[in-house]
Structure formats: C-alpha cells, structure tokens
Amino acid sequence: MSDVFGVGVIGAGPVTQAIHLPTLARMPDRFRVTAIMDVDEPVAESVAGRVGARHSTSADDLIGDPGVDVVAVCSPHRFHAEQVEAACYAGKAAVLCEKPLALTVADAERVAQVSRETGVPVIVGAMHTFDPGWLGAKANWGDLQETVRVVNSSIVLPWNARYEDWATQILRRPPPGEPVADDALSRSVAVRDAVLGLAVHNLPHVRHFLPDVESVDWAESVDPYGYLVTIRGGGIIARLLGNMHGYWKPSWTLDAWAADQSLHVEFPPSYVQAGSSVATLTSDTQTRRFGGVEANGYEAEWLRVWELAAGIVPQGEDLQATVDDLIYAVRIADAAADLVRGEHARDRVR
Amino acid sequence: MTEFADRPHLVTLPSGPAHRDIAAALASLPRSFRPGAGEDAIVYVTGDDDWPASVEHALSVARRAIVVIQPGYAQPSTVLRLAERAATDSVPVMIDYAFASNPAVVLAAAAWSAAVEPTGILDVTSRHAGDGTGPMAVLLDQLAALHSLVGPVRTIRQLHIDGDAHSAVVAIPVGGGVITATLLGARTELGSRGSRVRWLGPTEALELEVPHAGTAGPGYSRHVTTEGEQLAPTIYENAHRATLARLSRHLEAGAGRCDDLTTLAGHLELVPREHPSRSASQRTSDQRAN
Ligand SMILES: NC(=O)c1ccc[n+]([C@@H]2O[C@H](COP(=O)([O-])OP(=O)(O)OC[C@H]3O[C@@H](n4cnc5c(N)ncnc54)[C@H](O)[C@@H]3O)[C@@H](O)[C@H]2O)c1
C-alpha cells in the first residue's frame, strides 16, 4: 500500500485552496499534488507554488501530464461534465469532481457512460455523503427507510468567506454575486442554481428516504441566496431549505422522522476540517450517537478516491448511485424552476 | 387573613387523555382554580371532531368561561357563529394550544413581530402524538403561533395532509412585503414531541423551540446576530397552565370578550375548500375507533 498518487487540480479557486489542498496535506502517504490548472494564470501559478506543483492554464495540458494520476475537477459547474470526460478518456486512475457532477440529465448519463467505457472511476465531492457519522447511522437505522414519513434538510450557513478564511489564505476571491432580479425568469434560474449548488449536498441523503419524487409541491428562491422546496413521493414529505446569511451561526441538519424512530444529523460547515457530523438515532428504547469523530467527509472522499485509484475497491455501484443522485437533483431543480416561473407569473397577476 | 381569602373558580375537567394534564395545571394554581361543576364553572372542551357542538352545549350551561384544547377542523361559519354567541353572552372562549399557548411563544411575540422582515426563511416543524384531531389540529396550532409571532396569515398557498403528517406553505404580510412560511408536522410515538419555528433573516435569526404541552420543561427562545446568540429567560410553565393563567387574568380584568375563536375561524377559512383534509378529522376519528 505504498501507492502515492499524483493529483492534478483543474480550477484553483477557493474550494481548491481552502478544501482540497489542506485535506490532501493531511494525507501525504496517499497523495501528492503535482499540477494545478486555472484559466487565470497568476492564480494557477501562485496556488501551484504553495504545494510545489507545476502550473498550467490548459485543462488538456494538465490531463495529459503523466505525473497526474488523479484529476480533481474544481472549476465552475458548467465545465464539470466535459472535464471529467476528458480525464476519463486520458485513462487516469480516478477522477474526483466537485458537486454537481453535471447540470443536465443527459450530461450526467454521458459521463457515466464514459466512465464505464474507459473504466476510470468517478466520484463526486459531496463530502457529507462520505461522512462517518452519516454512514454510521445508515448502517444502524434498521427499517427507517420503510417507515419514514417526513424528511427535513436544512442548510443554513454564513457566507463561504467566513470559513475559507479559517481554512486557508484565499488568493483572489470571486466578486459577490448580483442580487437576484425580481422577475420570473431570474428567480427560476436562481432557484435552480441554489438547488444544484447547495441542496445538492444533501439530496443524496434525502434520496435514501424519498427515492421516487411524485411531485414538487412548492419552490421558492430565497434572497440573498437560497431555496425552499417541498417534495413528495411514496407517502413521504420532504422539505429542502437552504440559505446563506450575514450572521455567525452555521446550522446544517438532516432529519428523518418515522413514528417510532427518528434520525437527526448535524453536519459541520463546508471548508473547515472540523471532524465528522454527529448523527443521532432515537427509538422508544434507546438513543444512539454516531460520528463525532475527527475524520471528516473531505478526508473520507479522498480516501475513497485513493481506494478506487489503487484498485482496492471496484467502482461498481458507486458510479450508478452518483449519477442517480445527480439525475434526482436535476429533476428537482428543473421542477422547482418551472414552479417558480409559473408561481411568480401568477403572483404578478394577483 | 385577607391574604388567604381566595375565591377559586370552579373548573369542569375534560375527559380523555387531557384530563391528567389539566388536573395537574389546576393543582398548580390552587388559589385561582379548583375542580368542580355547576353553572358558574369554567368548562373544558377537547378539540376533537365535534368540538363546536360541545362548545355550544357548554355555552348553554356555563356562564363563566370555556377552554377548548387543541381544536381540529370545523366549519368556519360555525366557529364564527359560536364566537358571536360567546361575545353576546360575555363568556370568554379561550383556546389552549400546545404550541401557540406556550409562554415562550407569548413572551417572544413582541420581539418577533418587530423583527421579522419579508426576506429570509420562516419554517415551522412540529412533532405530535397524533391524538385529538391529528395533523389538522397541529396545523391550526402552527397558524395560531405564526399569528402571534409574525402576524395574520393571509393565505395557505399549498397544503398536504395525509394520515399523520402534513406540509403547508402560507403567506404572511410583513413590513411592506410578504413572507412565506413552510410548515411541517409528523406524528411521533417518541418523547421528543414539540414544535420549532425559525426566522432565518439576512443578518439575524430568531429561533423558538417549545416542548409538548404535558411538560413544564421550558421553551428556548433565541436571537442570533453577528455578535452571538441570546437566550431569553426560560419559563418552566406549560401551555395548559399558561392558558389558565391567561384566563385568570382575563376574568380578573372583567373582560368578557376573547378573540381566540374569531382568529381560529379566520384560519379555518384559509383551508382550501376542495382540500380533502376538510374531512381529515373525520377520517382520523374513524381510524381511532378501529
Ligand atoms: N464541497 C464543498 O464543500 C464545496 C463548497 C463550495 C463550492 N464547491 C464546489 O467547488 C467548485 C469550485 O468552487 P469555487 O468556489 O472554488 O468556484 P469559483 O468559481 O470561485 O472558482 C473556480 C476557479 O475555476 C477557474 N476557472 C474558470 N473557468 C475555468 C475552466 N474552464 N477551467 C478551469 N478553471 C476554470 C476560475 O478562475 C476560479 O479560479 C464548484 O463546483 C462548487 O460547486 C464545493
């Protein structure tokens, strides 16, 4: 088990700087960052300099580098699918793609196809799906998936910069987004973006409990950034709520309630290496706690990348689950966007 | 001598599961209330299917006051008629909600109403025992809590009730705009019953968590800003006792009229006409009889 894989990172923005480089620094026996690419050359050069890697402004160049065994795609959403595919075609050992894997169902299916054809494992950096607390609860919740009635996913966080600044020293922060205009199209685009940008973290968890969405009952884009969506299927109701705000308090929770059992998970915020979630399973006879350990989801996702790259575990079911998670998210995001467009138009008439 | 010359009101206790909790609440207010019956007694009505008929009956025998525990669905016109009759007869009809009547909600109301803006998220969740009229009563309780904390609810924009869970989206005009609130509820057999409401604004948040009405365990009311989080003083008094205390103050002040029924009728009006949950209480009670 002495394989140390060379990592090449595409996109050297805040997530690379604050999340992946510090995480990889904790795993020197498994990974070494060998190349950093960004379309912004000074950023690529400076970030590469931090880890002693070479830099580039071309994704093809990075992917073609024989010193790069594993590619991490950390560019803006719209480039993900295409860059993951290119890394697969280059026959890399594994690809880690930041969430979301793609922005359309067709793109996600194509990525899966390419991954299967080339045999290159692809995983998505939705770190809380790898979280030890969540996984501990999942292995112990018994029939919760059959008995659950209500799911509540709530991601309420201060703006990213608060955490980035504790995780690293950010080089060139992107300018803050424009406020969302109050017209039907802008608001529907905003809700879609927020579902695919933020809700997407917990949609794989929600899908465990509500796999078949029969209807999206409500959707709303929340200012300055957020979403409010309720979905239903198989007699289960789920509420998805998320926003970013200007006060200090992070609160990232997932609840699944059955009449005789409940699951409550408290996840740490993004960026910081603050250990795992704490997941609590309560029944009428006992309360069990999972997680609360030092390892976090970021480390766990990279560990999985390493196992896949080293061929210790086969990609197998992971890939289909990853693609199904994305398809699930895109369908909800699309339905939410449609609903917002219609509802907003009706609101103007009222 | 005069200090002990109390004249407690007689109270006719409800039957069923609420009996014990109300008896306990009375026992904690011995100088104001005492169990008993008679024309002058305060009458408790449990909010199950036929609660309007029980209130109607109580109005014909009781002259002091009536308390309705956690009412479920009723025709809004019937409830309005009851409200008018109660006002004419000067008999206060007070509602004892598990959530909305918790003293933490009452205490937080002024600060909430002043703070909540149209921007942000307003979310309500309740976990309940499913007794009484089930989810519909819980929904009405949530609306009553929002009414006192945020303001009058204008519309129910989406509602789904099935069996023992519900979700709703309501609109509340505030500060020149409208905020939507999402409401969730689910039945639980576990001890962790209670409700939570949060307003997650752009630069501050308000959070309020209250336990079920059977415990004197306190609610937690918090104000979160950039500076930190302030917890309001905790109150170890449950909703039943707080309702009785409110009734006592109401009677001492000699006030006849109480707006609880009128507000409830307003909320019942908002339940979509075609919604099957209009008969939800019927369904639940059928199930209970099995
Ligand atoms: N897992 C998490 O906790 C988490 C948190 C926040 C964001 N994210 C995800 O991480 C990714 C990156 O986020 P970010 O905040 O760093 O984004 P960003 O958009 O701020 O930065 C991305 C970087 O990519 C560069 N870039 C632009 N076009 C490019 C291209 N075609 N090829 C390569 N690089 C390009 C930009 O110059 C920038 O430096 C996003 O997919 C985001 O959704 C994950």
Short mmCIF file of C-alpha atoms in Angstrom, two decimals, chain A residues 11-265:
data_model
loop_
_atom_site.label_atom_id
_atom_site.label_comp_id
_atom_site.label_asym_id
_atom_site.label_seq_id
_atom_site.Cartn_x
_atom_site.Cartn_y
_atom_site.Cartn_z
CA GLY A 11 -9.70 25.19 -11.21
CA ALA A 12 -7.72 26.74 -8.37
CA GLY A 13 -10.42 28.83 -6.73
CA PRO A 14 -11.45 28.99 -3.08
CA VAL A 15 -12.53 25.34 -2.94
CA THR A 16 -9.19 24.07 -4.14
CA GLN A 17 -7.33 26.44 -1.87
CA ALA A 18 -9.44 26.03 1.26
CA ILE A 19 -10.70 22.46 0.96
CA HIS A 20 -8.67 20.18 -1.23
CA LEU A 21 -5.11 21.36 -0.64
CA PRO A 22 -5.47 21.34 3.17
CA THR A 23 -7.20 17.94 3.03
CA LEU A 24 -4.51 16.47 0.80
CA ALA A 25 -1.87 17.91 3.12
CA ARG A 26 -3.27 15.58 5.75
CA MET A 27 -2.74 12.55 3.51
CA PRO A 28 0.91 12.70 2.33
CA ASP A 29 1.21 8.92 2.31
CA ARG A 30 -1.53 8.70 -0.31
CA PHE A 31 -1.41 11.84 -2.45
CA ARG A 32 0.97 14.46 -3.75
CA VAL A 33 -0.29 17.47 -5.67
CA THR A 34 1.68 17.58 -8.90
CA ALA A 35 -0.18 20.06 -11.12
CA ILE A 36 -2.58 22.94 -10.76
CA MET A 37 -4.51 24.44 -13.64
CA ASP A 38 -6.61 27.59 -13.77
CA VAL A 39 -7.66 29.82 -16.65
CA ASP A 40 -6.36 32.68 -14.53
CA GLU A 41 -2.60 32.21 -14.79
CA PRO A 42 -1.46 34.19 -11.72
CA VAL A 43 -3.90 32.14 -9.64
CA ALA A 44 -2.67 28.87 -11.13
CA GLU A 45 0.94 29.86 -10.59
CA SER A 46 0.54 31.10 -7.06
CA VAL A 47 -1.62 28.19 -5.87
CA ALA A 48 0.75 25.70 -7.51
CA GLY A 49 3.63 27.42 -5.75
CA ARG A 50 2.02 26.74 -2.38
CA VAL A 51 2.30 22.99 -2.89
CA GLY A 52 5.36 22.79 -5.12
CA ALA A 53 3.35 21.71 -8.15
CA ARG A 54 3.69 22.80 -11.76
CA HIS A 55 1.04 25.12 -13.13
CA SER A 56 -0.83 25.47 -16.34
CA THR A 57 -3.71 27.35 -17.95
CA SER A 58 -4.83 24.43 -20.08
CA ALA A 59 -7.01 21.59 -18.84
CA ASP A 60 -5.83 19.38 -21.72
CA ASP A 61 -2.25 20.02 -20.72
CA LEU A 62 -2.92 19.02 -17.10
CA ILE A 63 -4.90 15.94 -18.12
CA GLY A 64 -2.12 14.90 -20.49
CA ASP A 65 0.55 15.20 -17.79
CA PRO A 66 1.86 11.71 -16.92
CA GLY A 67 2.63 12.98 -13.41
CA VAL A 68 -1.10 13.39 -12.85
CA ASP A 69 -2.72 10.11 -11.81
CA VAL A 70 -5.86 11.56 -10.28
CA VAL A 71 -7.74 14.61 -11.60
CA ALA A 72 -9.78 16.82 -9.30
CA VAL A 73 -12.30 18.96 -11.17
CA CYS A 74 -12.91 22.13 -9.14
CA SER A 75 -13.88 24.54 -11.89
CA PRO A 76 -17.26 26.32 -12.21
CA HIS A 77 -20.26 23.98 -12.63
CA ARG A 78 -20.69 24.32 -16.36
CA PHE A 79 -17.27 22.80 -17.12
CA HIS A 80 -17.54 19.77 -14.86
CA ALA A 81 -19.01 17.15 -17.21
CA GLU A 82 -16.71 17.92 -20.09
CA GLN A 83 -13.54 18.00 -17.95
CA VAL A 84 -14.43 14.75 -16.18
CA GLU A 85 -14.95 13.06 -19.54
CA ALA A 86 -11.61 14.30 -20.83
CA ALA A 87 -9.87 12.92 -17.73
CA CYS A 88 -11.59 9.56 -18.25
CA TYR A 89 -10.56 9.40 -21.91
CA ALA A 90 -6.97 10.07 -20.81
CA GLY A 91 -7.15 6.87 -18.76
CA LYS A 92 -6.46 8.44 -15.38
CA ALA A 93 -6.54 6.32 -12.21
CA ALA A 94 -9.56 8.19 -10.82
CA VAL A 95 -11.45 11.48 -11.04
CA LEU A 96 -12.89 13.49 -8.19
CA CYS A 97 -15.45 16.00 -9.42
CA GLU A 98 -16.74 18.76 -7.19
CA LYS A 99 -20.51 18.85 -6.91
CA PRO A 100 -22.55 18.93 -9.07
CA LEU A 101 -21.32 16.28 -11.50
CA ALA A 102 -23.24 17.90 -14.36
CA LEU A 103 -26.06 20.34 -14.96
CA THR A 104 -28.33 18.17 -17.09
CA VAL A 105 -29.52 14.58 -17.00
CA ALA A 106 -28.07 13.98 -20.48
CA ASP A 107 -24.62 15.18 -19.40
CA ALA A 108 -24.67 13.04 -16.26
CA GLU A 109 -25.65 9.97 -18.25
CA ARG A 110 -22.92 10.63 -20.76
CA VAL A 111 -20.30 11.00 -18.01
CA ALA A 112 -21.42 7.66 -16.54
CA GLN A 113 -21.19 6.04 -19.95
CA VAL A 114 -17.68 7.39 -20.50
CA SER A 115 -16.59 6.30 -17.02
CA ARG A 116 -17.90 2.79 -17.70
CA GLU A 117 -16.33 2.58 -21.15
CA THR A 118 -12.94 3.79 -20.00
CA GLY A 119 -13.04 2.04 -16.63
CA VAL A 120 -11.97 5.26 -14.92
CA PRO A 121 -13.72 5.65 -11.56
CA VAL A 122 -15.50 8.97 -10.96
CA ILE A 123 -16.70 10.21 -7.62
CA VAL A 124 -18.42 13.44 -6.67
CA GLY A 125 -17.18 15.63 -3.85
CA ALA A 126 -20.44 15.77 -1.93
CA MET A 127 -18.44 15.34 1.26
CA HIS A 128 -21.35 14.71 3.58
CA THR A 129 -22.26 11.56 1.67
CA PHE A 130 -18.90 10.18 2.87
CA ASP A 131 -19.32 11.50 6.40
CA PRO A 132 -18.58 8.85 9.07
CA GLY A 133 -21.48 9.97 11.31
CA TRP A 134 -23.99 9.69 8.49
CA LEU A 135 -22.60 6.33 7.38
CA GLY A 136 -22.66 5.04 10.96
CA ALA A 137 -26.33 5.94 11.30
CA LYS A 138 -27.10 4.47 7.89
CA ALA A 139 -25.63 1.12 8.89
CA ASN A 140 -27.77 1.06 12.02
CA TRP A 141 -31.14 2.64 11.21
CA GLY A 142 -32.95 -0.65 10.63
CA ASP A 143 -36.24 -0.15 8.82
CA LEU A 144 -36.18 3.67 8.87
CA GLN A 145 -36.25 3.84 5.08
CA GLU A 146 -39.55 1.94 5.07
CA THR A 147 -41.17 3.74 7.98
CA VAL A 148 -40.05 7.34 7.46
CA ARG A 149 -42.79 9.92 6.88
CA VAL A 150 -41.10 13.32 6.93
CA VAL A 151 -37.63 14.43 5.87
CA ASN A 152 -36.26 17.87 6.63
CA SER A 153 -33.00 19.03 5.07
CA SER A 154 -31.83 22.40 6.32
CA ILE A 155 -28.58 24.05 5.23
CA VAL A 156 -28.30 27.46 6.83
CA LEU A 157 -24.82 28.90 6.64
CA PRO A 158 -22.89 32.15 6.83
CA TRP A 159 -21.27 33.24 3.58
CA ASN A 160 -18.40 30.99 2.48
CA ALA A 161 -15.69 33.57 3.12
CA ARG A 162 -16.11 33.17 6.87
CA TYR A 163 -14.92 29.57 6.68
CA GLU A 164 -12.50 29.91 3.79
CA ASP A 165 -10.51 32.36 5.88
CA TRP A 166 -10.08 29.81 8.64
CA ALA A 167 -9.11 27.08 6.24
CA THR A 168 -6.55 28.97 4.19
CA GLN A 169 -5.44 32.39 2.98
CA ILE A 170 -7.53 32.91 -0.11
CA LEU A 171 -5.96 34.26 -3.23
CA ARG A 172 -8.36 36.21 -5.42
CA ARG A 173 -11.89 35.74 -4.21
CA PRO A 174 -14.60 35.91 -6.89
CA PRO A 175 -16.73 39.07 -6.70
CA PRO A 176 -20.03 38.66 -4.82
CA GLY A 177 -22.97 37.68 -6.99
CA GLU A 178 -25.53 40.23 -8.11
CA PRO A 179 -28.83 40.30 -6.21
CA VAL A 180 -31.47 38.21 -7.96
CA ALA A 181 -33.79 40.40 -10.06
CA ASP A 182 -37.47 40.17 -9.24
CA ASP A 183 -38.70 38.65 -12.45
CA ALA A 184 -39.95 35.14 -13.14
CA LEU A 185 -37.01 34.03 -15.24
CA SER A 186 -34.29 35.34 -12.90
CA ARG A 187 -35.94 33.78 -9.89
CA SER A 188 -36.43 30.45 -11.58
CA VAL A 189 -32.78 30.41 -12.67
CA ALA A 190 -31.77 31.34 -9.12
CA VAL A 191 -33.74 28.52 -7.51
CA ARG A 192 -32.28 26.01 -9.98
CA ASP A 193 -28.76 27.26 -9.24
CA ALA A 194 -29.30 27.12 -5.50
CA VAL A 195 -30.72 23.59 -5.62
CA LEU A 196 -27.83 22.36 -7.77
CA GLY A 197 -25.27 24.39 -5.82
CA LEU A 198 -26.33 23.89 -2.20
CA ALA A 199 -29.27 21.50 -1.78
CA VAL A 200 -27.32 19.05 -3.93
CA HIS A 201 -25.10 18.28 -0.92
CA ASN A 202 -27.95 16.61 0.93
CA LEU A 203 -30.12 15.36 -1.91
CA PRO A 204 -28.29 12.02 -1.92
CA HIS A 205 -29.26 11.69 1.75
CA VAL A 206 -32.85 12.69 1.03
CA ARG A 207 -32.99 10.18 -1.84
CA HIS A 208 -32.34 7.37 0.62
CA PHE A 209 -35.70 8.15 2.19
CA LEU A 210 -37.70 9.54 -0.70
CA PRO A 211 -36.38 7.83 -3.84
CA ASP A 212 -39.33 8.46 -6.15
CA VAL A 213 -40.40 12.07 -6.35
CA GLU A 214 -44.05 12.22 -7.37
CA SER A 215 -44.45 15.96 -7.05
CA VAL A 216 -42.61 19.14 -6.25
CA ASP A 217 -45.29 20.96 -4.29
CA TRP A 218 -43.56 24.23 -3.59
CA ALA A 219 -40.45 26.04 -4.70
CA GLU A 220 -39.12 29.45 -3.98
CA SER A 221 -35.87 31.29 -4.45
CA VAL A 222 -34.77 32.88 -1.19
CA ASP A 223 -32.86 36.18 -1.08
CA PRO A 224 -29.99 36.83 -0.99
CA TYR A 225 -29.15 33.17 -1.86
CA GLY A 226 -31.21 30.13 -1.06
CA TYR A 227 -34.13 27.91 -1.84
CA LEU A 228 -37.24 26.49 -0.29
CA VAL A 229 -38.63 23.36 -1.89
CA THR A 230 -41.09 20.73 -0.75
CA ILE A 231 -41.34 17.39 -2.48
CA ARG A 232 -43.48 14.31 -2.03
CA GLY A 233 -43.42 10.68 -3.07
CA GLY A 234 -44.42 7.28 -1.74
CA GLY A 235 -46.34 8.87 1.12
CA ILE A 236 -43.25 10.77 2.28
CA ILE A 237 -42.92 14.53 2.53
CA ALA A 238 -39.54 16.24 2.32
CA ARG A 239 -38.71 19.87 2.84
CA LEU A 240 -35.47 21.23 1.46
CA LEU A 241 -34.42 24.56 2.80
CA GLY A 242 -31.17 26.42 2.47
CA ASN A 243 -29.86 29.93 2.69
CA MET A 244 -26.71 31.91 3.20
CA HIS A 245 -26.73 34.81 5.57
CA GLY A 246 -24.75 37.51 7.33
CA TYR A 247 -24.80 36.39 10.98
CA TRP A 248 -22.41 33.91 12.54
CA LYS A 249 -24.36 30.73 13.06
CA PRO A 250 -23.97 27.65 10.90
CA SER A 251 -26.74 25.07 11.10
CA TRP A 252 -26.60 22.15 8.70
CA THR A 253 -29.04 19.44 9.66
CA LEU A 254 -30.93 16.50 8.25
CA ASP A 255 -33.91 14.93 9.97
CA ALA A 256 -35.86 11.83 9.04
CA TRP A 257 -38.90 11.09 11.13
CA ALA A 258 -40.87 7.90 11.43
CA ALA A 259 -43.47 7.44 14.13
CA ASP A 260 -41.27 5.07 16.11
CA GLN A 261 -37.78 6.26 15.20
CA SER A 262 -36.01 9.43 14.26
CA LEU A 263 -32.70 10.41 12.76
CA HIS A 264 -31.09 13.78 13.37
CA VAL A 265 -27.76 14.66 11.78
#
